[in-house]
């Protein structure tokens, strides 16, 4: 029994390292961006709106507006300084964030569709029947509730003392960011939420390793800057997930699901 447990722990450790390695496999995605004009245009648009506009707005406030207000705080007064800060966030920064988030979501979908079509062309894929409108709406509602519960759980556990909370927060967000990336693949293969979660739970160690470096980078920046960096780097991370190791040896469950007699618990990709 102890040998079996030790073997399982070793396998999980190896999968964590595989996920970490795959998250840094940036050369092929970068080359793909260079040679694919449509993807390059979308990446440029994401970089422009998230980097130049959103992050630029944050830096403009932090480096110019905020120091100016502090310098002349005696002239303006603390109340007026707070009002100006609130107006800048409400009238400019938050609207820019919402617009950049929505546009990035649409553009990343275009990026993924192009990469998925090119990379999996001619490969053996098990694709379920497309979800209907009611099933898709149900998927989105359940997904939103699941993520809200997950974030609430993370927020509560992050309050634990002695860096335990920070470690738990790192694990939670690593898994969440990986889920965001690989969700594009499960959606492209018409998998319902239960199948997506089953795949994710079965391969949690790989996804932990895949998301940990990205999460560490996000945790180094406070507040809105972290959100801006997420939107800026997310398209590249999604591109990195398309040819990841998960598409060959990692996803291999083949038990029939309860919903579809001809589908699989997770998508099954066989190495040629």
JSON list of C-alpha atoms in Angstrom, two decimals, residues 63-253:
[
{"chain": "A", "resi": 63, "resn": "UNK", "atom": "CA", "xyz": [3.32, 57.78, -11.91]},
{"chain": "A", "resi": 64, "resn": "UNK", "atom": "CA", "xyz": [1.82, 61.16, -12.82]},
{"chain": "A", "resi": 65, "resn": "UNK", "atom": "CA", "xyz": [-1.64, 61.87, -11.39]},
{"chain": "A", "resi": 66, "resn": "UNK", "atom": "CA", "xyz": [-1.15, 60.36, -7.92]},
{"chain": "A", "resi": 67, "resn": "UNK", "atom": "CA", "xyz": [2.28, 61.99, -7.26]},
{"chain": "A", "resi": 68, "resn": "UNK", "atom": "CA", "xyz": [0.87, 65.31, -8.48]},
{"chain": "A", "resi": 69, "resn": "UNK", "atom": "CA", "xyz": [-2.07, 65.06, -6.08]},
{"chain": "A", "resi": 70, "resn": "UNK", "atom": "CA", "xyz": [0.24, 64.15, -3.19]},
{"chain": "A", "resi": 71, "resn": "UNK", "atom": "CA", "xyz": [2.59, 67.02, -4.02]},
{"chain": "A", "resi": 72, "resn": "UNK", "atom": "CA", "xyz": [-0.22, 69.55, -3.91]},
{"chain": "A", "resi": 73, "resn": "UNK", "atom": "CA", "xyz": [-2.28, 67.81, -1.23]},
{"chain": "A", "resi": 74, "resn": "UNK", "atom": "CA", "xyz": [-2.13, 70.95, 0.88]},
{"chain": "A", "resi": 75, "resn": "UNK", "atom": "CA", "xyz": [-3.63, 72.94, -1.98]},
{"chain": "A", "resi": 76, "resn": "UNK", "atom": "CA", "xyz": [-6.29, 70.42, -3.02]},
{"chain": "A", "resi": 77, "resn": "UNK", "atom": "CA", "xyz": [-7.01, 68.88, 0.36]},
{"chain": "A", "resi": 78, "resn": "UNK", "atom": "CA", "xyz": [-7.42, 65.16, 1.12]},
{"chain": "A", "resi": 79, "resn": "UNK", "atom": "CA", "xyz": [-11.13, 65.24, 0.31]},
{"chain": "A", "resi": 80, "resn": "UNK", "atom": "CA", "xyz": [-10.64, 66.63, -3.18]},
{"chain": "A", "resi": 81, "resn": "UNK", "atom": "CA", "xyz": [-7.76, 64.19, -3.76]},
{"chain": "A", "resi": 82, "resn": "UNK", "atom": "CA", "xyz": [-10.03, 61.27, -2.89]},
{"chain": "A", "resi": 83, "resn": "UNK", "atom": "CA", "xyz": [-12.77, 62.61, -5.19]},
{"chain": "A", "resi": 84, "resn": "UNK", "atom": "CA", "xyz": [-10.37, 62.98, -8.13]},
{"chain": "A", "resi": 85, "resn": "UNK", "atom": "CA", "xyz": [-9.05, 59.45, -7.58]},
{"chain": "A", "resi": 86, "resn": "UNK", "atom": "CA", "xyz": [-12.60, 58.05, -7.41]},
{"chain": "A", "resi": 87, "resn": "UNK", "atom": "CA", "xyz": [-13.65, 59.89, -10.57]},
{"chain": "A", "resi": 88, "resn": "UNK", "atom": "CA", "xyz": [-10.59, 58.65, -12.46]},
{"chain": "A", "resi": 89, "resn": "UNK", "atom": "CA", "xyz": [-11.39, 55.05, -11.56]},
{"chain": "A", "resi": 90, "resn": "UNK", "atom": "CA", "xyz": [-15.14, 55.27, -12.12]},
{"chain": "A", "resi": 91, "resn": "UNK", "atom": "CA", "xyz": [-15.13, 57.38, -15.27]},
{"chain": "A", "resi": 92, "resn": "UNK", "atom": "CA", "xyz": [-12.06, 56.01, -16.98]},
{"chain": "A", "resi": 93, "resn": "UNK", "atom": "CA", "xyz": [-10.18, 53.04, -15.51]},
{"chain": "A", "resi": 94, "resn": "UNK", "atom": "CA", "xyz": [-13.12, 50.71, -14.76]},
{"chain": "A", "resi": 95, "resn": "UNK", "atom": "CA", "xyz": [-14.85, 51.34, -18.12]},
{"chain": "A", "resi": 96, "resn": "UNK", "atom": "CA", "xyz": [-11.55, 50.74, -19.93]},
{"chain": "A", "resi": 97, "resn": "UNK", "atom": "CA", "xyz": [-11.12, 47.50, -17.98]},
{"chain": "A", "resi": 98, "resn": "UNK", "atom": "CA", "xyz": [-14.61, 46.26, -18.88]},
{"chain": "A", "resi": 99, "resn": "UNK", "atom": "CA", "xyz": [-14.12, 47.13, -22.56]},
{"chain": "A", "resi": 100, "resn": "UNK", "atom": "CA", "xyz": [-10.67, 45.52, -22.68]},
{"chain": "A", "resi": 101, "resn": "UNK", "atom": "CA", "xyz": [-11.96, 42.39, -20.91]},
{"chain": "A", "resi": 102, "resn": "UNK", "atom": "CA", "xyz": [-14.88, 41.95, -23.32]},
{"chain": "A", "resi": 103, "resn": "UNK", "atom": "CA", "xyz": [-12.78, 42.58, -26.43]},
{"chain": "A", "resi": 104, "resn": "UNK", "atom": "CA", "xyz": [-10.00, 40.32, -25.18]},
{"chain": "A", "resi": 105, "resn": "UNK", "atom": "CA", "xyz": [-12.52, 37.52, -24.59]},
{"chain": "A", "resi": 106, "resn": "UNK", "atom": "CA", "xyz": [-13.77, 37.80, -28.18]},
{"chain": "A", "resi": 107, "resn": "UNK", "atom": "CA", "xyz": [-10.30, 38.12, -29.70]},
{"chain": "A", "resi": 108, "resn": "UNK", "atom": "CA", "xyz": [-8.86, 35.22, -27.70]},
{"chain": "A", "resi": 109, "resn": "UNK", "atom": "CA", "xyz": [-11.70, 33.05, -28.99]},
{"chain": "A", "resi": 110, "resn": "UNK", "atom": "CA", "xyz": [-10.66, 33.95, -32.54]},
{"chain": "A", "resi": 111, "resn": "UNK", "atom": "CA", "xyz": [-7.02, 33.18, -31.71]},
{"chain": "A", "resi": 112, "resn": "UNK", "atom": "CA", "xyz": [-7.93, 29.81, -30.24]},
{"chain": "A", "resi": 113, "resn": "UNK", "atom": "CA", "xyz": [-10.25, 28.84, -33.10]},
{"chain": "A", "resi": 114, "resn": "UNK", "atom": "CA", "xyz": [-7.49, 29.46, -35.63]},
{"chain": "A", "resi": 115, "resn": "UNK", "atom": "CA", "xyz": [-4.82, 27.63, -33.61]},
{"chain": "A", "resi": 116, "resn": "UNK", "atom": "CA", "xyz": [-7.10, 24.71, -32.78]},
{"chain": "A", "resi": 117, "resn": "UNK", "atom": "CA", "xyz": [-8.08, 24.26, -36.44]},
{"chain": "A", "resi": 118, "resn": "UNK", "atom": "CA", "xyz": [-4.45, 24.33, -37.60]},
{"chain": "A", "resi": 119, "resn": "UNK", "atom": "CA", "xyz": [-2.96, 22.17, -34.86]},
{"chain": "A", "resi": 120, "resn": "UNK", "atom": "CA", "xyz": [-5.57, 19.40, -34.77]},
{"chain": "A", "resi": 121, "resn": "UNK", "atom": "CA", "xyz": [-6.12, 19.19, -38.50]},
{"chain": "A", "resi": 122, "resn": "UNK", "atom": "CA", "xyz": [-6.22, 15.50, -39.46]},
{"chain": "A", "resi": 123, "resn": "UNK", "atom": "CA", "xyz": [-5.86, 14.24, -35.86]},
{"chain": "A", "resi": 124, "resn": "UNK", "atom": "CA", "xyz": [-8.13, 11.73, -34.17]},
{"chain": "A", "resi": 125, "resn": "UNK", "atom": "CA", "xyz": [-10.61, 13.66, -32.01]},
{"chain": "A", "resi": 126, "resn": "UNK", "atom": "CA", "xyz": [-13.66, 12.40, -30.18]},
{"chain": "A", "resi": 127, "resn": "UNK", "atom": "CA", "xyz": [-16.14, 15.28, -30.46]},
{"chain": "A", "resi": 128, "resn": "UNK", "atom": "CA", "xyz": [-19.50, 15.08, -28.72]},
{"chain": "A", "resi": 129, "resn": "UNK", "atom": "CA", "xyz": [-22.76, 16.35, -30.13]},
{"chain": "A", "resi": 130, "resn": "UNK", "atom": "CA", "xyz": [-23.03, 20.17, -30.01]},
{"chain": "A", "resi": 131, "resn": "UNK", "atom": "CA", "xyz": [-24.74, 21.59, -26.94]},
{"chain": "A", "resi": 132, "resn": "UNK", "atom": "CA", "xyz": [-28.18, 23.05, -27.52]},
{"chain": "A", "resi": 133, "resn": "UNK", "atom": "CA", "xyz": [-29.15, 26.60, -26.54]},
{"chain": "A", "resi": 134, "resn": "UNK", "atom": "CA", "xyz": [-30.70, 25.53, -23.25]},
{"chain": "A", "resi": 135, "resn": "UNK", "atom": "CA", "xyz": [-27.71, 23.31, -22.45]},
{"chain": "A", "resi": 136, "resn": "UNK", "atom": "CA", "xyz": [-25.30, 26.14, -23.26]},
{"chain": "A", "resi": 137, "resn": "UNK", "atom": "CA", "xyz": [-27.18, 28.58, -21.04]},
{"chain": "A", "resi": 138, "resn": "UNK", "atom": "CA", "xyz": [-27.22, 25.99, -18.26]},
{"chain": "A", "resi": 139, "resn": "UNK", "atom": "CA", "xyz": [-23.48, 25.47, -18.77]},
{"chain": "A", "resi": 140, "resn": "UNK", "atom": "CA", "xyz": [-22.72, 29.19, -18.42]},
{"chain": "A", "resi": 141, "resn": "UNK", "atom": "CA", "xyz": [-24.92, 29.63, -15.32]},
{"chain": "A", "resi": 142, "resn": "UNK", "atom": "CA", "xyz": [-23.46, 26.59, -13.56]},
{"chain": "A", "resi": 143, "resn": "UNK", "atom": "CA", "xyz": [-19.94, 27.66, -14.55]},
{"chain": "A", "resi": 144, "resn": "UNK", "atom": "CA", "xyz": [-20.48, 31.12, -13.06]},
{"chain": "A", "resi": 145, "resn": "UNK", "atom": "CA", "xyz": [-21.82, 29.66, -9.81]},
{"chain": "A", "resi": 146, "resn": "UNK", "atom": "CA", "xyz": [-18.96, 27.17, -9.62]},
{"chain": "A", "resi": 147, "resn": "UNK", "atom": "CA", "xyz": [-16.30, 29.86, -10.11]},
{"chain": "A", "resi": 148, "resn": "UNK", "atom": "CA", "xyz": [-17.97, 32.16, -7.55]},
{"chain": "A", "resi": 149, "resn": "UNK", "atom": "CA", "xyz": [-17.96, 29.35, -4.96]},
{"chain": "A", "resi": 150, "resn": "UNK", "atom": "CA", "xyz": [-14.36, 28.52, -5.85]},
{"chain": "A", "resi": 151, "resn": "UNK", "atom": "CA", "xyz": [-13.27, 32.16, -5.41]},
{"chain": "A", "resi": 152, "resn": "UNK", "atom": "CA", "xyz": [-15.21, 32.47, -2.15]},
{"chain": "A", "resi": 153, "resn": "UNK", "atom": "CA", "xyz": [-13.50, 29.34, -0.85]},
{"chain": "A", "resi": 154, "resn": "UNK", "atom": "CA", "xyz": [-10.13, 30.73, -1.91]},
{"chain": "A", "resi": 155, "resn": "UNK", "atom": "CA", "xyz": [-10.81, 34.08, -0.20]},
{"chain": "A", "resi": 156, "resn": "UNK", "atom": "CA", "xyz": [-11.78, 32.41, 3.10]},
{"chain": "A", "resi": 157, "resn": "UNK", "atom": "CA", "xyz": [-8.86, 29.98, 3.14]},
{"chain": "A", "resi": 158, "resn": "UNK", "atom": "CA", "xyz": [-6.37, 32.71, 2.19]},
{"chain": "A", "resi": 159, "resn": "UNK", "atom": "CA", "xyz": [-7.00, 34.26, 5.64]},
{"chain": "A", "resi": 160, "resn": "UNK", "atom": "CA", "xyz": [-5.22, 31.36, 7.35]},
{"chain": "A", "resi": 161, "resn": "UNK", "atom": "CA", "xyz": [-2.01, 32.46, 9.16]},
{"chain": "A", "resi": 162, "resn": "UNK", "atom": "CA", "xyz": [1.68, 31.55, 8.74]},
{"chain": "A", "resi": 163, "resn": "UNK", "atom": "CA", "xyz": [1.72, 31.78, 4.93]},
{"chain": "A", "resi": 164, "resn": "UNK", "atom": "CA", "xyz": [-0.65, 28.80, 4.76]},
{"chain": "A", "resi": 165, "resn": "UNK", "atom": "CA", "xyz": [-3.31, 31.06, 3.30]},
{"chain": "A", "resi": 166, "resn": "UNK", "atom": "CA", "xyz": [-0.94, 32.41, 0.64]},
{"chain": "A", "resi": 167, "resn": "UNK", "atom": "CA", "xyz": [0.05, 28.90, -0.43]},
{"chain": "A", "resi": 168, "resn": "UNK", "atom": "CA", "xyz": [-3.61, 27.85, -0.65]},
{"chain": "A", "resi": 169, "resn": "UNK", "atom": "CA", "xyz": [-4.35, 31.00, -2.65]},
{"chain": "A", "resi": 170, "resn": "UNK", "atom": "CA", "xyz": [-1.50, 30.16, -5.04]},
{"chain": "A", "resi": 171, "resn": "UNK", "atom": "CA", "xyz": [-2.84, 26.64, -5.57]},
{"chain": "A", "resi": 172, "resn": "UNK", "atom": "CA", "xyz": [-6.42, 27.85, -6.12]},
{"chain": "A", "resi": 173, "resn": "UNK", "atom": "CA", "xyz": [-5.53, 30.51, -8.66]},
{"chain": "A", "resi": 174, "resn": "UNK", "atom": "CA", "xyz": [-3.08, 28.21, -10.46]},
{"chain": "A", "resi": 175, "resn": "UNK", "atom": "CA", "xyz": [-5.90, 25.73, -11.00]},
{"chain": "A", "resi": 176, "resn": "UNK", "atom": "CA", "xyz": [-8.36, 28.47, -11.94]},
{"chain": "A", "resi": 177, "resn": "UNK", "atom": "CA", "xyz": [-6.09, 30.08, -14.56]},
{"chain": "A", "resi": 178, "resn": "UNK", "atom": "CA", "xyz": [-5.38, 26.67, -16.08]},
{"chain": "A", "resi": 179, "resn": "UNK", "atom": "CA", "xyz": [-9.10, 25.97, -16.20]},
{"chain": "A", "resi": 180, "resn": "UNK", "atom": "CA", "xyz": [-9.64, 29.23, -18.08]},
{"chain": "A", "resi": 181, "resn": "UNK", "atom": "CA", "xyz": [-7.05, 28.19, -20.68]},
{"chain": "A", "resi": 182, "resn": "UNK", "atom": "CA", "xyz": [-8.05, 24.57, -21.27]},
{"chain": "A", "resi": 183, "resn": "UNK", "atom": "CA", "xyz": [-11.75, 25.35, -21.12]},
{"chain": "A", "resi": 184, "resn": "UNK", "atom": "CA", "xyz": [-11.41, 26.54, -24.71]},
{"chain": "A", "resi": 185, "resn": "UNK", "atom": "CA", "xyz": [-10.47, 23.00, -25.77]},
{"chain": "A", "resi": 186, "resn": "UNK", "atom": "CA", "xyz": [-13.32, 21.33, -23.92]},
{"chain": "A", "resi": 187, "resn": "UNK", "atom": "CA", "xyz": [-15.78, 23.86, -25.35]},
{"chain": "A", "resi": 188, "resn": "UNK", "atom": "CA", "xyz": [-14.41, 23.31, -28.87]},
{"chain": "A", "resi": 189, "resn": "UNK", "atom": "CA", "xyz": [-15.11, 19.60, -28.41]},
{"chain": "A", "resi": 190, "resn": "UNK", "atom": "CA", "xyz": [-18.65, 20.31, -27.14]},
{"chain": "A", "resi": 191, "resn": "UNK", "atom": "CA", "xyz": [-18.04, 18.95, -23.66]},
{"chain": "A", "resi": 192, "resn": "UNK", "atom": "CA", "xyz": [-20.55, 19.78, -20.98]},
{"chain": "A", "resi": 193, "resn": "UNK", "atom": "CA", "xyz": [-19.53, 21.19, -17.61]},
{"chain": "A", "resi": 194, "resn": "UNK", "atom": "CA", "xyz": [-19.57, 17.84, -15.82]},
{"chain": "A", "resi": 195, "resn": "UNK", "atom": "CA", "xyz": [-17.19, 16.34, -18.40]},
{"chain": "A", "resi": 196, "resn": "UNK", "atom": "CA", "xyz": [-14.92, 19.38, -18.23]},
{"chain": "A", "resi": 197, "resn": "UNK", "atom": "CA", "xyz": [-14.72, 19.21, -14.43]},
{"chain": "A", "resi": 198, "resn": "UNK", "atom": "CA", "xyz": [-14.12, 15.46, -14.53]},
{"chain": "A", "resi": 199, "resn": "UNK", "atom": "CA", "xyz": [-11.21, 15.99, -16.90]},
{"chain": "A", "resi": 200, "resn": "UNK", "atom": "CA", "xyz": [-9.86, 18.78, -14.73]},
{"chain": "A", "resi": 201, "resn": "UNK", "atom": "CA", "xyz": [-10.13, 16.84, -11.46]},
{"chain": "A", "resi": 202, "resn": "UNK", "atom": "CA", "xyz": [-8.51, 13.76, -12.97]},
{"chain": "A", "resi": 203, "resn": "UNK", "atom": "CA", "xyz": [-5.50, 15.80, -14.16]},
{"chain": "A", "resi": 204, "resn": "UNK", "atom": "CA", "xyz": [-5.33, 18.38, -11.37]},
{"chain": "A", "resi": 205, "resn": "UNK", "atom": "CA", "xyz": [-1.59, 17.96, -10.84]},
{"chain": "A", "resi": 206, "resn": "UNK", "atom": "CA", "xyz": [-0.78, 18.81, -14.46]},
{"chain": "A", "resi": 207, "resn": "UNK", "atom": "CA", "xyz": [-3.00, 21.90, -14.39]},
{"chain": "A", "resi": 208, "resn": "UNK", "atom": "CA", "xyz": [-1.49, 23.01, -11.08]},
{"chain": "A", "resi": 209, "resn": "UNK", "atom": "CA", "xyz": [1.95, 22.96, -12.65]},
{"chain": "A", "resi": 210, "resn": "UNK", "atom": "CA", "xyz": [0.72, 24.66, -15.81]},
{"chain": "A", "resi": 211, "resn": "UNK", "atom": "CA", "xyz": [-0.79, 27.62, -13.97]},
{"chain": "A", "resi": 212, "resn": "UNK", "atom": "CA", "xyz": [1.66, 28.15, -11.12]},
{"chain": "A", "resi": 213, "resn": "UNK", "atom": "CA", "xyz": [4.24, 30.35, -12.87]},
{"chain": "A", "resi": 214, "resn": "UNK", "atom": "CA", "xyz": [1.53, 32.56, -14.37]},
{"chain": "A", "resi": 215, "resn": "UNK", "atom": "CA", "xyz": [-0.15, 32.88, -10.97]},
{"chain": "A", "resi": 216, "resn": "UNK", "atom": "CA", "xyz": [3.11, 33.80, -9.24]},
{"chain": "A", "resi": 217, "resn": "UNK", "atom": "CA", "xyz": [3.56, 36.57, -11.78]},
{"chain": "A", "resi": 218, "resn": "UNK", "atom": "CA", "xyz": [0.04, 37.87, -11.11]},
{"chain": "A", "resi": 219, "resn": "UNK", "atom": "CA", "xyz": [0.52, 37.78, -7.32]},
{"chain": "A", "resi": 220, "resn": "UNK", "atom": "CA", "xyz": [3.57, 40.03, -7.59]},
{"chain": "A", "resi": 221, "resn": "UNK", "atom": "CA", "xyz": [1.42, 42.93, -8.81]},
{"chain": "A", "resi": 222, "resn": "UNK", "atom": "CA", "xyz": [-1.36, 44.54, -6.77]},
{"chain": "A", "resi": 223, "resn": "UNK", "atom": "CA", "xyz": [-4.96, 45.25, -7.73]},
{"chain": "A", "resi": 224, "resn": "UNK", "atom": "CA", "xyz": [-5.79, 46.48, -11.20]},
{"chain": "A", "resi": 225, "resn": "UNK", "atom": "CA", "xyz": [-2.25, 46.00, -12.50]},
{"chain": "A", "resi": 226, "resn": "UNK", "atom": "CA", "xyz": [-2.63, 42.25, -11.91]},
{"chain": "A", "resi": 227, "resn": "UNK", "atom": "CA", "xyz": [-5.87, 42.27, -13.91]},
{"chain": "A", "resi": 228, "resn": "UNK", "atom": "CA", "xyz": [-4.19, 44.16, -16.74]},
{"chain": "A", "resi": 229, "resn": "UNK", "atom": "CA", "xyz": [-1.30, 41.72, -16.90]},
{"chain": "A", "resi": 230, "resn": "UNK", "atom": "CA", "xyz": [-3.74, 38.82, -16.91]},
{"chain": "A", "resi": 231, "resn": "UNK", "atom": "CA", "xyz": [-5.57, 40.20, -19.95]},
{"chain": "A", "resi": 232, "resn": "UNK", "atom": "CA", "xyz": [-2.25, 41.02, -21.62]},
{"chain": "A", "resi": 233, "resn": "UNK", "atom": "CA", "xyz": [-0.66, 37.57, -21.19]},
{"chain": "A", "resi": 234, "resn": "UNK", "atom": "CA", "xyz": [-3.78, 35.40, -21.39]},
{"chain": "A", "resi": 235, "resn": "UNK", "atom": "CA", "xyz": [-3.84, 35.12, -25.23]},
{"chain": "A", "resi": 236, "resn": "UNK", "atom": "CA", "xyz": [-0.30, 33.75, -25.22]},
{"chain": "A", "resi": 237, "resn": "UNK", "atom": "CA", "xyz": [-1.12, 31.30, -22.43]},
{"chain": "A", "resi": 238, "resn": "UNK", "atom": "CA", "xyz": [-4.15, 30.01, -24.35]},
{"chain": "A", "resi": 239, "resn": "UNK", "atom": "CA", "xyz": [-1.94, 29.49, -27.42]},
{"chain": "A", "resi": 240, "resn": "UNK", "atom": "CA", "xyz": [0.53, 27.62, -25.24]},
{"chain": "A", "resi": 241, "resn": "UNK", "atom": "CA", "xyz": [-2.23, 25.29, -24.00]},
{"chain": "A", "resi": 242, "resn": "UNK", "atom": "CA", "xyz": [-3.23, 24.16, -27.51]},
{"chain": "A", "resi": 243, "resn": "UNK", "atom": "CA", "xyz": [-0.18, 21.94, -28.24]},
{"chain": "A", "resi": 244, "resn": "UNK", "atom": "CA", "xyz": [0.46, 21.13, -24.56]},
{"chain": "A", "resi": 245, "resn": "UNK", "atom": "CA", "xyz": [1.35, 17.67, -23.32]},
{"chain": "A", "resi": 246, "resn": "UNK", "atom": "CA", "xyz": [-2.24, 17.29, -22.12]},
{"chain": "A", "resi": 247, "resn": "UNK", "atom": "CA", "xyz": [-3.36, 16.56, -25.68]},
{"chain": "A", "resi": 248, "resn": "UNK", "atom": "CA", "xyz": [-1.43, 13.28, -25.94]},
{"chain": "A", "resi": 249, "resn": "UNK", "atom": "CA", "xyz": [-0.62, 11.14, -22.93]},
{"chain": "A", "resi": 250, "resn": "UNK", "atom": "CA", "xyz": [-2.44, 13.08, -20.21]},
{"chain": "A", "resi": 251, "resn": "UNK", "atom": "CA", "xyz": [-6.04, 12.93, -21.43]},
{"chain": "A", "resi": 252, "resn": "UNK", "atom": "CA", "xyz": [-6.78, 9.25, -21.68]},
{"chain": "A", "resi": 253, "resn": "UNK", "atom": "CA", "xyz": [-10.03, 8.49, -19.86]}
]
